[in-house]
Tab-separated table of C-alpha atoms in Angstrom:
chain	number	residue	atom	x	y	z
A	1	MET	CA	193.529	230.491	92.123
A	2	VAL	CA	195.082	233.769	93.276
A	3	LYS	CA	194.899	236.504	90.642
A	4	MET	CA	197.760	238.593	92.004
A	5	LYS	CA	199.398	239.661	95.249
A	6	HIS	CA	199.216	243.254	96.378
A	7	LYS	CA	202.133	244.546	98.452
A	8	VAL	CA	200.872	246.566	101.399
A	9	THR	CA	202.781	248.274	104.206
A	10	PHE	CA	201.383	247.159	107.567
A	11	ILE	CA	201.853	249.437	110.612
A	12	PRO	CA	200.352	247.839	113.747
A	13	GLY	CA	200.371	251.042	115.805
A	14	ASP	CA	200.495	251.228	119.591
A	15	GLY	CA	198.040	251.151	122.490
A	16	VAL	CA	195.252	248.890	121.240
A	17	GLY	CA	196.568	249.316	117.688
A	18	PRO	CA	198.341	245.931	117.410
A	19	GLU	CA	195.228	244.032	118.560
A	20	LEU	CA	192.953	245.867	116.133
A	21	SER	CA	195.454	245.681	113.277
A	22	GLU	CA	195.938	241.945	113.688
A	23	ALA	CA	192.165	241.409	113.741
A	24	ALA	CA	191.782	243.475	110.568
A	25	LYS	CA	194.703	241.738	108.873
A	26	ARG	CA	193.203	238.308	109.530
A	27	CYS	CA	189.809	239.415	108.176
A	28	ILE	CA	191.362	241.011	105.086
A	29	ASP	CA	193.371	237.847	104.353
A	30	ALA	CA	190.253	235.693	104.739
A	31	ALA	CA	188.223	237.954	102.447
A	32	CYS	CA	190.995	237.907	99.850
A	33	ALA	CA	191.257	234.120	100.022
A	34	SER	CA	187.512	233.793	99.413
A	35	ALA	CA	187.768	236.041	96.344
A	36	GLY	CA	190.978	234.685	94.788
A	37	ALA	CA	193.140	237.627	95.844
A	38	ALA	CA	196.053	237.981	98.259
A	39	ILE	CA	198.026	240.591	100.191
A	40	GLU	CA	201.782	240.454	100.742
A	41	TRP	CA	202.306	242.333	103.991
A	42	GLU	CA	205.397	244.386	104.766
A	43	ALA	CA	205.252	245.091	108.515
A	44	PHE	CA	206.962	248.013	110.265
A	45	ASP	CA	206.512	249.614	113.678
A	46	ALA	CA	205.903	253.317	114.236
A	47	GLY	CA	204.782	255.426	117.172
A	48	ILE	CA	205.977	256.169	120.689
A	49	ASP	CA	207.351	252.627	121.134
A	50	VAL	CA	210.083	253.198	118.511
A	51	VAL	CA	211.183	256.725	119.503
A	52	GLU	CA	213.985	255.507	121.753
A	53	LYS	CA	215.368	253.245	119.020
A	54	TYR	CA	215.066	255.593	116.027
A	55	GLY	CA	214.780	259.052	117.569
A	56	THR	CA	211.446	259.600	115.830
A	57	PRO	CA	207.979	258.004	115.932
A	58	LEU	CA	207.990	257.824	112.131
A	59	PRO	CA	211.279	256.314	110.887
A	60	GLU	CA	212.329	257.010	107.296
A	61	HIS	CA	212.261	253.312	106.379
A	62	VAL	CA	208.521	253.248	107.136
A	63	LEU	CA	207.911	256.148	104.761
A	64	ALA	CA	210.143	254.460	102.174
A	65	SER	CA	208.032	251.296	102.357
A	66	ILE	CA	204.782	253.240	101.852
A	67	ARG	CA	206.255	255.169	98.926
A	68	LYS	CA	207.352	251.880	97.346
A	69	ASN	CA	204.149	249.920	97.933
A	70	LYS	CA	201.795	252.887	97.364
A	71	VAL	CA	199.320	251.450	99.897
A	72	ALA	CA	199.460	251.097	103.698
A	73	ILE	CA	197.136	250.261	106.548
A	74	LYS	CA	197.948	251.417	110.052
A	75	GLY	CA	196.591	250.922	113.518
A	76	PRO	CA	195.961	253.825	115.905
A	77	ILE	CA	199.113	255.568	117.148
A	78	THR	CA	199.402	257.609	120.353
A	79	THR	CA	200.426	261.265	120.245
A	80	PRO	CA	201.874	262.097	123.699
A	81	ILE	CA	200.534	265.288	125.272
A	82	GLY	CA	203.050	267.871	126.475
A	83	THR	CA	206.063	266.558	124.552
A	84	GLY	CA	207.835	267.601	121.378
A	85	ILE	CA	206.712	264.455	119.542
A	86	ARG	CA	204.470	265.358	116.612
A	87	SER	CA	201.437	263.367	115.548
A	88	VAL	CA	202.426	260.458	113.301
A	89	ASN	CA	199.121	260.914	111.459
A	90	VAL	CA	199.913	264.550	110.664
A	91	GLU	CA	203.491	263.741	109.668
A	92	LEU	CA	202.326	260.955	107.341
A	93	ARG	CA	199.898	263.294	105.606
A	94	LYS	CA	202.575	265.948	105.154
A	95	ALA	CA	205.414	263.642	104.105
A	96	LEU	CA	203.290	261.750	101.563
A	97	GLU	CA	201.065	264.700	100.522
A	98	LEU	CA	197.922	262.773	101.477
A	99	TYR	CA	195.627	265.685	100.771
A	100	ALA	CA	192.262	263.872	100.879
A	101	CYS	CA	190.793	262.381	104.041
A	102	LEU	CA	187.970	259.993	103.152
A	103	ARG	CA	185.576	259.014	105.949
A	104	PRO	CA	182.400	257.093	105.055
A	105	CYS	CA	179.719	256.998	107.756
A	106	LYS	CA	177.136	254.288	107.123
A	107	SER	CA	174.375	252.727	109.224
A	108	TYR	CA	174.518	248.978	109.896
A	109	LYS	CA	171.579	247.048	111.293
A	110	GLY	CA	172.238	246.054	114.884
A	111	VAL	CA	174.323	249.087	115.853
A	112	ARG	CA	172.935	251.175	118.713
A	113	SER	CA	172.026	254.547	117.212
A	114	ARG	CA	169.154	257.015	117.003
A	115	TYR	CA	169.360	256.733	113.212
A	116	SER	CA	168.910	253.769	110.893
A	117	ASP	CA	169.483	254.897	107.322
A	118	VAL	CA	172.582	257.107	107.216
A	119	ASP	CA	174.947	256.794	104.251
A	120	LEU	CA	177.325	259.770	104.149
A	121	VAL	CA	180.838	260.249	102.814
A	122	ILE	CA	183.056	262.964	104.279
A	123	VAL	CA	185.819	264.278	102.002
A	124	ARG	CA	188.095	266.468	104.102
A	125	GLU	CA	190.977	268.578	102.816
A	126	ASN	CA	194.044	267.469	104.763
A	127	THR	CA	196.841	269.979	104.220
A	128	GLU	CA	195.578	273.557	104.566
A	129	ASP	CA	193.265	275.697	106.703
A	130	LEU	CA	193.931	276.279	110.417
A	131	TYR	CA	195.519	272.816	110.668
A	132	ALA	CA	198.428	273.938	108.500
A	133	GLY	CA	200.171	274.733	111.795
A	134	VAL	CA	201.186	278.309	110.978
A	135	GLU	CA	200.921	279.761	114.466
A	136	PHE	CA	202.557	282.447	116.581
A	137	GLU	CA	202.463	282.348	120.386
A	138	SER	CA	201.288	285.333	122.368
A	139	GLU	CA	203.819	288.023	123.356
A	140	THR	CA	206.644	286.725	121.153
A	141	PRO	CA	208.630	288.980	118.791
A	142	GLU	CA	207.184	287.018	115.869
A	143	SER	CA	203.555	287.445	116.946
A	144	LYS	CA	204.111	291.149	117.612
A	145	LYS	CA	205.541	291.552	114.129
A	146	VAL	CA	202.583	289.702	112.575
A	147	ILE	CA	200.119	291.851	114.547
A	148	ASP	CA	201.877	295.081	113.560
A	149	THR	CA	201.875	294.006	109.909
A	150	VAL	CA	198.191	293.029	109.942
A	151	ASN	CA	197.194	296.223	111.736
A	152	SER	CA	199.063	298.279	109.148
A	153	LEU	CA	197.193	296.553	106.321
A	154	SER	CA	193.671	296.252	107.729
A	155	LYS	CA	191.056	298.528	109.231
A	156	LYS	CA	190.136	295.652	111.525
A	157	GLN	CA	192.723	295.639	114.265
A	158	VAL	CA	194.190	292.682	116.165
A	159	ARG	CA	194.545	293.176	119.918
A	160	PRO	CA	198.120	293.392	121.232
A	161	GLY	CA	199.175	290.201	122.995
A	162	SER	CA	197.019	287.958	120.813
A	163	ALA	CA	198.146	284.520	119.757
A	164	ILE	CA	197.842	284.139	115.990
A	165	SER	CA	196.868	281.215	113.761
A	166	ILE	CA	196.985	281.626	109.989
A	167	LYS	CA	194.243	280.060	107.858
A	168	PRO	CA	195.708	279.424	104.390
A	169	ILE	CA	193.286	278.155	101.741
A	170	SER	CA	194.621	278.019	98.207
A	171	ARG	CA	192.904	277.708	94.855
A	172	GLU	CA	195.071	274.685	94.022
A	173	GLY	CA	194.341	272.884	97.300
A	174	SER	CA	190.632	273.625	97.037
A	175	GLU	CA	190.390	272.473	93.442
A	176	ARG	CA	192.065	269.124	93.990
A	177	ILE	CA	189.942	268.210	97.031
A	178	VAL	CA	186.686	269.195	95.339
A	179	LYS	CA	187.700	267.285	92.212
A	180	PHE	CA	188.498	264.280	94.423
A	181	ALA	CA	184.986	264.472	95.909
A	182	PHE	CA	183.305	264.619	92.503
A	183	ASP	CA	185.458	261.833	91.065
A	184	TYR	CA	184.623	259.682	94.090
A	185	ALA	CA	180.913	260.434	93.580
A	186	VAL	CA	181.052	259.450	89.894
A	187	LYS	CA	183.036	256.257	90.542
A	188	ASN	CA	180.759	255.155	93.377
A	189	ASN	CA	177.409	256.166	91.851
A	190	ARG	CA	176.737	258.869	94.414
A	191	LYS	CA	174.182	261.485	93.451
A	192	LYS	CA	175.216	264.722	95.132
A	193	VAL	CA	178.205	266.670	96.444
A	194	THR	CA	177.648	269.345	99.081
A	195	CYS	CA	180.344	271.964	99.722
A	196	ILE	CA	180.542	273.060	103.374
A	197	HIS	CA	181.894	276.528	104.213
A	198	LYS	CA	181.533	279.731	106.221
A	199	ALA	CA	181.860	282.056	103.245
A	200	ASN	CA	179.237	284.424	104.629
A	201	ILE	CA	181.792	285.494	107.253
A	202	MET	CA	185.214	284.406	105.963
A	203	LYS	CA	184.736	285.827	102.509
A	204	ALA	CA	188.373	285.567	101.412
A	205	THR	CA	189.340	282.047	102.566
A	206	ASP	CA	186.061	280.139	102.651
A	207	GLY	CA	184.883	282.352	99.830
A	208	LEU	CA	187.728	281.038	97.669
A	209	PHE	CA	186.914	277.447	98.663
A	210	LEU	CA	183.262	277.897	97.678
A	211	ALA	CA	184.002	279.740	94.425
A	212	THR	CA	186.458	277.017	93.434
A	213	ALA	CA	183.921	274.290	94.297
A	214	ARG	CA	181.294	275.963	92.115
A	215	ARG	CA	183.732	276.169	89.238
A	216	VAL	CA	184.741	272.492	89.546
A	217	ALA	CA	181.074	271.454	89.837
A	218	GLU	CA	180.393	272.855	86.378
A	219	ARG	CA	182.597	270.113	84.871
A	220	TYR	CA	180.326	267.452	86.382
A	221	SER	CA	177.019	269.047	85.401
A	222	GLY	CA	174.540	266.329	84.457
A	223	LYS	CA	176.543	263.651	86.277
A	224	VAL	CA	176.484	264.750	89.926
A	225	ASN	CA	174.285	267.341	91.607
A	226	PHE	CA	175.934	270.151	93.559
A	227	GLU	CA	174.898	272.411	96.418
A	228	ASP	CA	176.537	274.276	99.282
A	229	ARG	CA	175.723	274.737	102.957
A	230	ILE	CA	177.059	276.986	105.720
A	231	VAL	CA	178.876	274.893	108.321
A	232	ASP	CA	176.711	275.715	111.347
A	233	ASN	CA	173.556	275.083	109.334
A	234	ILE	CA	174.778	271.704	108.069
A	235	CYS	CA	175.440	270.588	111.658
A	236	MET	CA	171.772	271.130	112.479
A	237	GLN	CA	170.547	269.569	109.255
A	238	LEU	CA	172.730	266.467	109.628
A	239	VAL	CA	171.161	265.848	113.035
A	240	GLN	CA	167.638	266.496	111.748
A	241	ARG	CA	167.737	265.095	108.196
A	242	PRO	CA	170.947	263.165	107.429
A	243	GLU	CA	169.186	261.253	104.653
A	244	GLU	CA	169.160	264.402	102.517
A	245	TYR	CA	172.962	264.392	102.153
A	246	ASP	CA	175.414	262.227	100.272
A	247	VAL	CA	179.048	263.343	99.745
A	248	LEU	CA	180.257	266.317	101.796
A	249	VAL	CA	183.452	268.173	100.831
A	250	LEU	CA	184.996	270.419	103.478
A	251	PRO	CA	188.085	272.403	104.445
A	252	ASN	CA	190.314	270.797	107.067
A	253	LEU	CA	188.888	272.045	110.384
A	254	TYR	CA	185.209	271.637	109.464
A	255	GLY	CA	185.992	268.197	108.055
A	256	ASP	CA	187.552	267.073	111.310
A	257	ILE	CA	184.576	268.201	113.371
A	258	ILE	CA	181.798	267.056	111.046
A	259	SER	CA	183.344	263.645	110.414
A	260	ASP	CA	183.045	262.984	114.169
A	261	LEU	CA	179.478	264.295	114.164
A	262	CYS	CA	178.603	261.916	111.325
A	263	ALA	CA	180.338	259.033	113.096
A	264	GLY	CA	178.014	259.753	116.018
A	265	LEU	CA	175.024	259.310	113.712
A	266	VAL	CA	176.060	255.735	112.904
A	267	GLY	CA	177.101	254.499	116.335
A	268	GLY	CA	180.375	256.232	117.133
A	269	LEU	CA	184.036	256.178	116.144
A	270	GLY	CA	184.145	252.402	116.558
A	271	MET	CA	182.117	252.224	113.334
A	272	ALA	CA	184.086	254.856	111.401
A	273	PRO	CA	186.714	253.739	108.854
A	274	GLY	CA	189.033	256.169	107.140
A	275	ALA	CA	191.631	256.732	104.469
A	276	ASN	CA	194.190	259.430	103.698
A	277	ILE	CA	194.795	259.577	99.969
A	278	GLY	CA	197.187	261.456	97.722
A	279	ASP	CA	198.268	261.155	94.120
A	280	GLY	CA	199.270	257.501	93.844
A	281	VAL	CA	199.607	256.827	97.603
A	282	ALA	CA	196.982	255.872	100.187
A	283	VAL	CA	197.071	255.081	103.916
A	284	PHE	CA	194.036	253.422	105.506
A	285	GLU	CA	193.195	253.676	109.209
A	286	ALA	CA	190.394	253.733	111.744
A	287	THR	CA	189.441	257.263	112.736
A	288	HIS	CA	189.567	256.621	116.496
A	289	GLY	CA	192.574	256.841	118.795
A	290	SER	CA	194.863	254.296	120.417
A	291	ALA	CA	193.034	253.977	123.797
A	292	PRO	CA	196.181	252.976	125.752
A	293	LYS	CA	194.160	252.157	128.880
A	294	TYR	CA	192.655	249.167	127.034
A	295	LYS	CA	195.989	247.890	125.724
A	296	GLY	CA	196.290	244.108	125.889
A	297	MET	CA	192.740	243.634	127.204
A	298	ASN	CA	191.259	242.135	123.987
A	299	LYS	CA	188.262	244.417	124.485
A	300	VAL	CA	188.062	247.138	121.824
A	301	ASN	CA	185.683	247.034	118.861
A	302	PRO	CA	187.658	246.171	115.678
A	303	THR	CA	184.921	247.210	113.218
A	304	ALA	CA	186.375	250.585	112.175
A	305	MET	CA	189.758	248.989	111.490
A	306	ILE	CA	188.216	246.086	109.549
A	307	LEU	CA	186.066	248.448	107.481
A	308	SER	CA	189.188	250.510	106.768
A	309	GLY	CA	190.574	247.280	105.314
A	310	MET	CA	187.428	247.044	103.208
A	311	LEU	CA	188.111	250.539	101.846
A	312	MET	CA	191.680	249.458	101.108
A	313	LEU	CA	190.468	246.436	99.137
A	314	ARG	CA	188.226	248.698	97.057
A	315	HIS	CA	191.167	251.005	96.428
A	316	LEU	CA	193.211	248.018	95.237
A	317	GLY	CA	190.443	247.063	92.819
A	318	GLU	CA	189.526	243.942	94.809
A	319	ASN	CA	185.825	244.784	94.844
A	320	GLU	CA	184.636	241.199	95.334
A	321	ALA	CA	186.790	240.759	98.432
A	322	ALA	CA	185.690	244.179	99.731
A	323	LEU	CA	182.001	243.335	99.290
A	324	LYS	CA	182.401	239.952	100.975
A	325	LEU	CA	184.197	241.545	103.912
A	326	GLU	CA	181.569	244.257	104.374
A	327	ASN	CA	178.749	241.702	104.143
A	328	ALA	CA	180.436	239.519	106.765
A	329	VAL	CA	180.753	242.519	109.094
A	330	LYS	CA	177.079	243.353	108.499
A	331	LYS	CA	176.031	239.778	109.295
A	332	VAL	CA	177.957	239.598	112.573
A	333	ILE	CA	176.711	242.994	113.757
A	334	ALA	CA	173.087	242.246	112.816
A	335	ASP	CA	173.238	238.880	114.610
A	336	GLY	CA	174.601	240.594	117.733
A	337	ALA	CA	175.916	237.456	119.397
A	338	HIS	CA	179.630	237.903	118.726
A	339	VAL	CA	180.211	241.631	119.183
A	340	THR	CA	182.240	243.672	121.658
A	341	TYR	CA	180.770	245.243	124.793
A	342	ASP	CA	180.160	248.664	123.218
A	343	MET	CA	177.807	247.122	120.645
A	344	LYS	CA	175.590	245.424	123.205
A	345	ALA	CA	172.377	247.064	124.426
A	346	ASP	CA	173.873	246.797	127.913
A	347	ARG	CA	177.602	247.581	127.968
A	348	ASN	CA	177.961	245.213	130.940
A	349	ASP	CA	176.423	242.300	129.032
A	350	PRO	CA	178.514	239.236	129.973
A	351	THR	CA	177.944	237.702	126.518
A	352	ALA	CA	180.099	240.394	124.868
A	353	VAL	CA	183.160	238.977	123.115
A	354	GLY	CA	186.651	240.358	122.681
A	355	THR	CA	188.427	241.925	119.711
A	356	ARG	CA	189.907	238.608	118.613
A	357	GLU	CA	186.631	236.691	118.931
A	358	MET	CA	184.658	239.254	116.929
A	359	ALA	CA	187.242	238.937	114.154
A	360	ASP	CA	186.840	235.145	114.352
A	361	ALA	CA	183.081	235.529	113.856
A	362	ILE	CA	183.580	237.789	110.837
A	363	ILE	CA	186.012	235.312	109.278
A	364	LYS	CA	183.498	232.510	109.875
A	365	ALA	CA	180.762	234.604	108.235
A	366	LEU	CA	182.946	234.868	105.109
A	367	LYS	CA	182.764	231.111	104.543
């Protein structure tokens, strides 16, 4: 008996996105069916394939659907290089105020990696820092005005002709992302939150982020441990001793870089699920790109997309379905017979299966 149906916006993406999204959708439906739950999908296209029709890669009706349903899952979407088309991922985060990027990085038996017991959660601030996009090109009237203003206010002078990027970090933005990290830790029985920063050099911006994190941490004293690390130092320590860390909370740029580093610890981006979460709205997606050169080849590893579906099920409160789906993924990967080429010891192994067939194996493992 089905308990209830959850309405979810489904965005297949482009490149290999539709293949991965369909594989994930089938696995999510099977996991829900085994746990007495169900998803009602509301499918819409977005990306470069719809620009000619709508004049934008992110039509308003897609945003309207996500706002209505509160939850979406999307496949990878291509951002063309050298055009005026903005990243759909960035636009989604801005339009829906998805301020928290959640990226778990977890070891699974059977995955090729130098590490075997990694279990990290990256909580990245999504809206501020150098990714806010406040930039001024070199030798423009605007950049000259910014340089003149800065040079009039600071003893440290900016060279004429410099291009300028502004790094805004606010107390409000810092507080909500750190609170998100601690709330996630409490809800998921995690033991420690580590704040990553460069406050020894950037005393105003990263200094504010760290000071705010320390203040928020006081509210969780006795529930979750807290520490901080300088960003270059944490990169070394994650490579040497990843088992010492749990939940990492970071400003935007560091979060982008370190989430890829942590994905490398567990086998690569093909194993890295993700979510972008705001107040009352969440969009789930794999962290890798759209790999257009593999489009239609039924070749790409669907694990990151399927595990993103697992995160979505947890978010919806369907914990039984989420656990069953993760366990099925674990079983297929550990067995090693029905996995894509990148998960084989030899990438040219002729026994490797395609995207669709790996999803079939995961669905079978659910039964």
